[in-house]
JSON list of C-alpha atoms in Angstrom, two decimals:
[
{"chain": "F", "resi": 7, "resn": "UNK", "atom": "CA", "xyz": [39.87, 45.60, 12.20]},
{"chain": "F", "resi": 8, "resn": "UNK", "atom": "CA", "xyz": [42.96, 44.29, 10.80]},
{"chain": "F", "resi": 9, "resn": "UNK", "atom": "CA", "xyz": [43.30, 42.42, 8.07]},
{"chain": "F", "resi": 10, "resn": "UNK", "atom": "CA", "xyz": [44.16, 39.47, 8.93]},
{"chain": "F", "resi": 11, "resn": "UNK", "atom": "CA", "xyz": [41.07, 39.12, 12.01]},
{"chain": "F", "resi": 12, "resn": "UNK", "atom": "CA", "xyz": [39.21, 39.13, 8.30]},
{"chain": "F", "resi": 13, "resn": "UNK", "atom": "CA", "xyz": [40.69, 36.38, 7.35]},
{"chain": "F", "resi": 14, "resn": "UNK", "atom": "CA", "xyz": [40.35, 34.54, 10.91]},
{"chain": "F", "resi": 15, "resn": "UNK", "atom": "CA", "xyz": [36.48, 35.51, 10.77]},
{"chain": "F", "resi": 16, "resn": "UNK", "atom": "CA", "xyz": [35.71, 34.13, 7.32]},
{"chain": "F", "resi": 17, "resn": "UNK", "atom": "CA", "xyz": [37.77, 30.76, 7.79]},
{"chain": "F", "resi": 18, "resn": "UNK", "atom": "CA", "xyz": [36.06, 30.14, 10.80]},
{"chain": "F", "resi": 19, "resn": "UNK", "atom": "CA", "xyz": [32.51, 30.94, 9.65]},
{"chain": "F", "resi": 20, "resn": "UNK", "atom": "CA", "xyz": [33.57, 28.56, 6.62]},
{"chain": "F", "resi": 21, "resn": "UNK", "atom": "CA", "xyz": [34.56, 26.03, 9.22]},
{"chain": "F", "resi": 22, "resn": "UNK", "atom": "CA", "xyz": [31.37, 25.90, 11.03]},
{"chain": "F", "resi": 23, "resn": "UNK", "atom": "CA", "xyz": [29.27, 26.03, 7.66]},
{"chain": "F", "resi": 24, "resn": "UNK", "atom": "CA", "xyz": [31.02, 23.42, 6.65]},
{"chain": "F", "resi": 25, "resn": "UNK", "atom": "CA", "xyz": [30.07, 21.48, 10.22]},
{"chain": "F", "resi": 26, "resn": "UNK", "atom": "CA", "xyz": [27.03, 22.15, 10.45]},
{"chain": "F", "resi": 27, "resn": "UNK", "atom": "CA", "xyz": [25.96, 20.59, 6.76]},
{"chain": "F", "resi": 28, "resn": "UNK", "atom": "CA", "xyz": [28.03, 17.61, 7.39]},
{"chain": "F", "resi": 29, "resn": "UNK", "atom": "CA", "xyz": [26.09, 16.96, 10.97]},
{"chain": "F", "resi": 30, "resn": "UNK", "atom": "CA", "xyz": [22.61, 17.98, 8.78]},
{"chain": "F", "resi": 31, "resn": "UNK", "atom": "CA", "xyz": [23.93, 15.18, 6.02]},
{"chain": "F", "resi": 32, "resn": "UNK", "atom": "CA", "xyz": [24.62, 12.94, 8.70]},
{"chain": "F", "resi": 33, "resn": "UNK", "atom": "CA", "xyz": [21.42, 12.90, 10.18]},
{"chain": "F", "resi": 34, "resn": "UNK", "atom": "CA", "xyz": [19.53, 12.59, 7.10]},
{"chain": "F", "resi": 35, "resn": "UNK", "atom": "CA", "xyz": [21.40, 9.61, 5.67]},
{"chain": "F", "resi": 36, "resn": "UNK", "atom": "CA", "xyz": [20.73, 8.32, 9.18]},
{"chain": "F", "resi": 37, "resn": "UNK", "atom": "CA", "xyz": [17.09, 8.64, 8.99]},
{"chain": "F", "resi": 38, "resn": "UNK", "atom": "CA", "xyz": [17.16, 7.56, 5.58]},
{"chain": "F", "resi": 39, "resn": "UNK", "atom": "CA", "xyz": [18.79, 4.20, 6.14]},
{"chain": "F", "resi": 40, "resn": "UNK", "atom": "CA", "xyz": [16.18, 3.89, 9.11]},
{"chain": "F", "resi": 41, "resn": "UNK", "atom": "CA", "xyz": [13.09, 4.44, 6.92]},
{"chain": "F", "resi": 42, "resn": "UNK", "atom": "CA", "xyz": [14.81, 2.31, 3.92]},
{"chain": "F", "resi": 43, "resn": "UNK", "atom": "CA", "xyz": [14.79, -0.82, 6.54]},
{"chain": "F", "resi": 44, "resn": "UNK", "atom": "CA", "xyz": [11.59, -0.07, 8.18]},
{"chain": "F", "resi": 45, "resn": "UNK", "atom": "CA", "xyz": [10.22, -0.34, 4.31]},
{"chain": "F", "resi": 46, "resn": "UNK", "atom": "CA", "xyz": [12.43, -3.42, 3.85]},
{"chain": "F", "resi": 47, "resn": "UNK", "atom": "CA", "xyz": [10.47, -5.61, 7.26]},
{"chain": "F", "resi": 48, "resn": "UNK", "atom": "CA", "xyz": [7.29, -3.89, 5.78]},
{"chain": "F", "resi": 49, "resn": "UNK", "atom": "CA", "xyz": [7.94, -5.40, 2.74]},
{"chain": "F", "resi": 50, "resn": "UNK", "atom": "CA", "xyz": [8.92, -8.72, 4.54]},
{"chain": "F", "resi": 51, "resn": "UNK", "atom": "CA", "xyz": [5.54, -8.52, 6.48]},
{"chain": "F", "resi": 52, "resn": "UNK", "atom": "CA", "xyz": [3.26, -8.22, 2.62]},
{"chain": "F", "resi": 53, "resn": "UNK", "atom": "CA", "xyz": [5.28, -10.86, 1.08]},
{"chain": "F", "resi": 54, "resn": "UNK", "atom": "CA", "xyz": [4.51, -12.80, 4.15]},
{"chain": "F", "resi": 55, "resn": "UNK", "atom": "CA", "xyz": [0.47, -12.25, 3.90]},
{"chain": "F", "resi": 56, "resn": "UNK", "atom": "CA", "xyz": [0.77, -12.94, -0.04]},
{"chain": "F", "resi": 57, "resn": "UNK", "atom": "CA", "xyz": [-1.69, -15.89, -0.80]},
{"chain": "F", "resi": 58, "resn": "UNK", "atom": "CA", "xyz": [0.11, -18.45, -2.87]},
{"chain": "F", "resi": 59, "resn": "UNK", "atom": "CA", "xyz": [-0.65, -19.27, -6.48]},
{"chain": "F", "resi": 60, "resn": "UNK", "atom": "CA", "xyz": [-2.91, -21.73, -7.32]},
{"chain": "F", "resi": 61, "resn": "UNK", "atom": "CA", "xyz": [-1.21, -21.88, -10.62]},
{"chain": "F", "resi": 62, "resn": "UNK", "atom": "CA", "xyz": [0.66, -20.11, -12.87]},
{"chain": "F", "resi": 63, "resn": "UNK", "atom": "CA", "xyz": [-1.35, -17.69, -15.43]},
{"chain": "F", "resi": 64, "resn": "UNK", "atom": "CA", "xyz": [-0.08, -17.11, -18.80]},
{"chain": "F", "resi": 65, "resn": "UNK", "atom": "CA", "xyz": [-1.21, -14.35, -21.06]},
{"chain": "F", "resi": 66, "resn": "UNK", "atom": "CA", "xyz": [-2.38, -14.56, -24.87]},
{"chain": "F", "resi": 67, "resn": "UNK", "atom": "CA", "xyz": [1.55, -13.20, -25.35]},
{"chain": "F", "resi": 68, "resn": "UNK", "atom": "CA", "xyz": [2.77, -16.48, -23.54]},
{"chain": "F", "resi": 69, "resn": "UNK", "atom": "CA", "xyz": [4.15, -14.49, -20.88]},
{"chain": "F", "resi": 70, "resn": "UNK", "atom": "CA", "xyz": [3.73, -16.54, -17.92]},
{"chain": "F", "resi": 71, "resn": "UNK", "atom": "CA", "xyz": [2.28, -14.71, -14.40]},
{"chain": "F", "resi": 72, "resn": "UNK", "atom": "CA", "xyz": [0.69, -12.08, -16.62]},
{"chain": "F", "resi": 73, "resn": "UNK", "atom": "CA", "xyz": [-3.11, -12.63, -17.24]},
{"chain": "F", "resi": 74, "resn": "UNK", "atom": "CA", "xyz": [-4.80, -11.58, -19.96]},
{"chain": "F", "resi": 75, "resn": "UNK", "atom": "CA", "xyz": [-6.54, -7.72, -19.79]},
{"chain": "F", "resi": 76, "resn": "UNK", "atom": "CA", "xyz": [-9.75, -7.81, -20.13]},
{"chain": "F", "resi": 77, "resn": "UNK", "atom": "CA", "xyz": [-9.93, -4.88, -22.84]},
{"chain": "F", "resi": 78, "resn": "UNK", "atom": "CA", "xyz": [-8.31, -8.36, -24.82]},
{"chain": "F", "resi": 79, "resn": "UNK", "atom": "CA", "xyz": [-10.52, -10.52, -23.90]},
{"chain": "F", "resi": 80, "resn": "UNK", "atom": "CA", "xyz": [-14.14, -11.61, -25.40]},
{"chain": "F", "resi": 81, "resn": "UNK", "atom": "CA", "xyz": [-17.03, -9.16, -24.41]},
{"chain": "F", "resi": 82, "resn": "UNK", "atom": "CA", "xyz": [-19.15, -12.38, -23.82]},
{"chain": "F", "resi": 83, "resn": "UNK", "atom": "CA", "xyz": [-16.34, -13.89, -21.36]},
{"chain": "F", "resi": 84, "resn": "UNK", "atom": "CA", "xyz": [-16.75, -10.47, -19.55]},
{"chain": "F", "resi": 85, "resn": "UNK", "atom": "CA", "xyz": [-19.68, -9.97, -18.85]},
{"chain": "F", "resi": 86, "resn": "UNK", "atom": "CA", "xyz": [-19.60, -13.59, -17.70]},
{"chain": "F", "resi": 87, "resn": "UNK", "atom": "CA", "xyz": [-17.33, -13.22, -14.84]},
{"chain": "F", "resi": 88, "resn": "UNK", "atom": "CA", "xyz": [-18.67, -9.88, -14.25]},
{"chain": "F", "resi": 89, "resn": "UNK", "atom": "CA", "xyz": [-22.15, -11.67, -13.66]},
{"chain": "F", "resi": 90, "resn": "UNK", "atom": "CA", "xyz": [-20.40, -14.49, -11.59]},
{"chain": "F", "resi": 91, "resn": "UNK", "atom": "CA", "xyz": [-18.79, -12.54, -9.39]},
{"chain": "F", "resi": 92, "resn": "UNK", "atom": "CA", "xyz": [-22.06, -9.88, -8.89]},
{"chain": "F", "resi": 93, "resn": "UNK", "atom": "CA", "xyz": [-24.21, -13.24, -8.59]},
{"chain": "F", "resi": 94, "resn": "UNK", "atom": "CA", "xyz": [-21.06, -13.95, -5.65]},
{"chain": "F", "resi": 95, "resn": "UNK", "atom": "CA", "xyz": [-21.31, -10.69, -3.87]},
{"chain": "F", "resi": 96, "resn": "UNK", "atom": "CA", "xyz": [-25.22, -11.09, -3.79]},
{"chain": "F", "resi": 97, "resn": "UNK", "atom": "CA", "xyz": [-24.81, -14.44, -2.03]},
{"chain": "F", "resi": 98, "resn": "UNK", "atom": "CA", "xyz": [-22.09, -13.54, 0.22]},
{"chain": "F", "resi": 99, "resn": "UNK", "atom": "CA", "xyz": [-24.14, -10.00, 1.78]},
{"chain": "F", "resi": 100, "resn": "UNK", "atom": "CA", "xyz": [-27.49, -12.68, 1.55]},
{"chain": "F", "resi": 101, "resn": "UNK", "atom": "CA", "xyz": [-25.74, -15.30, 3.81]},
{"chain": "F", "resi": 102, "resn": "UNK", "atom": "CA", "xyz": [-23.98, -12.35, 5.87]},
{"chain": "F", "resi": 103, "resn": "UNK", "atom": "CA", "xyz": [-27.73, -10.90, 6.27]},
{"chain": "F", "resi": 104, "resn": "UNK", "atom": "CA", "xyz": [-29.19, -13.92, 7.37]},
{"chain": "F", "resi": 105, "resn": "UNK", "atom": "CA", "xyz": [-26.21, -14.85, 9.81]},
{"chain": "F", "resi": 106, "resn": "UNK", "atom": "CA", "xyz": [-27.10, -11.78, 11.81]},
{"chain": "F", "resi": 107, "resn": "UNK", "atom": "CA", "xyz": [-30.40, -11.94, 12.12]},
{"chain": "F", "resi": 108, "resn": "UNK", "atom": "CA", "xyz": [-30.37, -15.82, 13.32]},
{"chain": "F", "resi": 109, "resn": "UNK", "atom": "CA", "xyz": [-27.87, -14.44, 16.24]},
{"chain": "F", "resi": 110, "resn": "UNK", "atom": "CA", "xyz": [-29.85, -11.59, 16.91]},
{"chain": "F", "resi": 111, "resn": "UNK", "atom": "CA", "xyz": [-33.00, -14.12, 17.01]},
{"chain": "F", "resi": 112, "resn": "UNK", "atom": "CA", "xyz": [-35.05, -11.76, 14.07]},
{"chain": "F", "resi": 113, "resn": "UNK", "atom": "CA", "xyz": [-37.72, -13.28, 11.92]},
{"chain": "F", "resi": 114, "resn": "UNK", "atom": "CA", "xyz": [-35.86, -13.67, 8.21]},
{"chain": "F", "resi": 115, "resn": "UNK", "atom": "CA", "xyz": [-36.67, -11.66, 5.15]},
{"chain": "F", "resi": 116, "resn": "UNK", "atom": "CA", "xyz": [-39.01, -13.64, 2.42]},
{"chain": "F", "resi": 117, "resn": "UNK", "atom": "CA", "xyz": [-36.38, -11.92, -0.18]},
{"chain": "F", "resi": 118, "resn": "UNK", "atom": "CA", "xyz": [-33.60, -14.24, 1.52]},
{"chain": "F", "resi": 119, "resn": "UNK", "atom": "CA", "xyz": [-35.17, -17.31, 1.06]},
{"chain": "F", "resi": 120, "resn": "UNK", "atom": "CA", "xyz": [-34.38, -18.32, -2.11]},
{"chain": "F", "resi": 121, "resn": "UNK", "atom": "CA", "xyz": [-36.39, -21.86, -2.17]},
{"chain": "F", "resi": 122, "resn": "UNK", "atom": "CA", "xyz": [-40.04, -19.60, -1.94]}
]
């Protein structure tokens, strides 16, 4: 080969390199920009399904929207809520218990009735 056909070859490998990375780079900013506005609506959707705030929560630092950890808080105001809400979740699978069975016509559990 001459020496020059060298120099054609290796330009025009170089070329088509260089065109296929820029189609690849392409593509994937493409597909990025797709996926970084499908997260955007997601995130449009959650803030959408966010409860509102019943009021504003401000921690023993006074930063407000921050509540207090509990590993900060009083062992006897732990155990409290800990107790409220397992006192809660008993009442809520109790009533949830009884529901069904009323639908479903079924004689009720002594257990679930608290007043005997």
């Amino acid at each position: 080969m001459l020496w020059w056909m060298w120099i054609v070859l290796w330009v025009a490998l170089v070329a088509v390199s260089v065109i296929f990375l820029v189609a690849v780079g392409f593509r994937v900013f493409r597909r990025g920009m797709r996926t970084l506005g499908e997260f955007g609506e997601a995130m449009d959707r959650l803030e959408m399904n966010v409860p509102p705030d019943d009021g504003v929560t401000t921690s023993a630092l006074g930063v407000p929207g921050i509540a207090v950890p509990a590993v900060f808080s009083a062992p006897k105001d732990v155990r409290a809520a800990r107790e409220q809400a397992k006192t809660g979740r008993l009442d809520d699978r109790r009533s949830r218990r009884v529901r069904k069975r009323v639908l479903r016509g079924q004689p009720q559990l002594l257990q679930d009735m608290p007043h005997l």
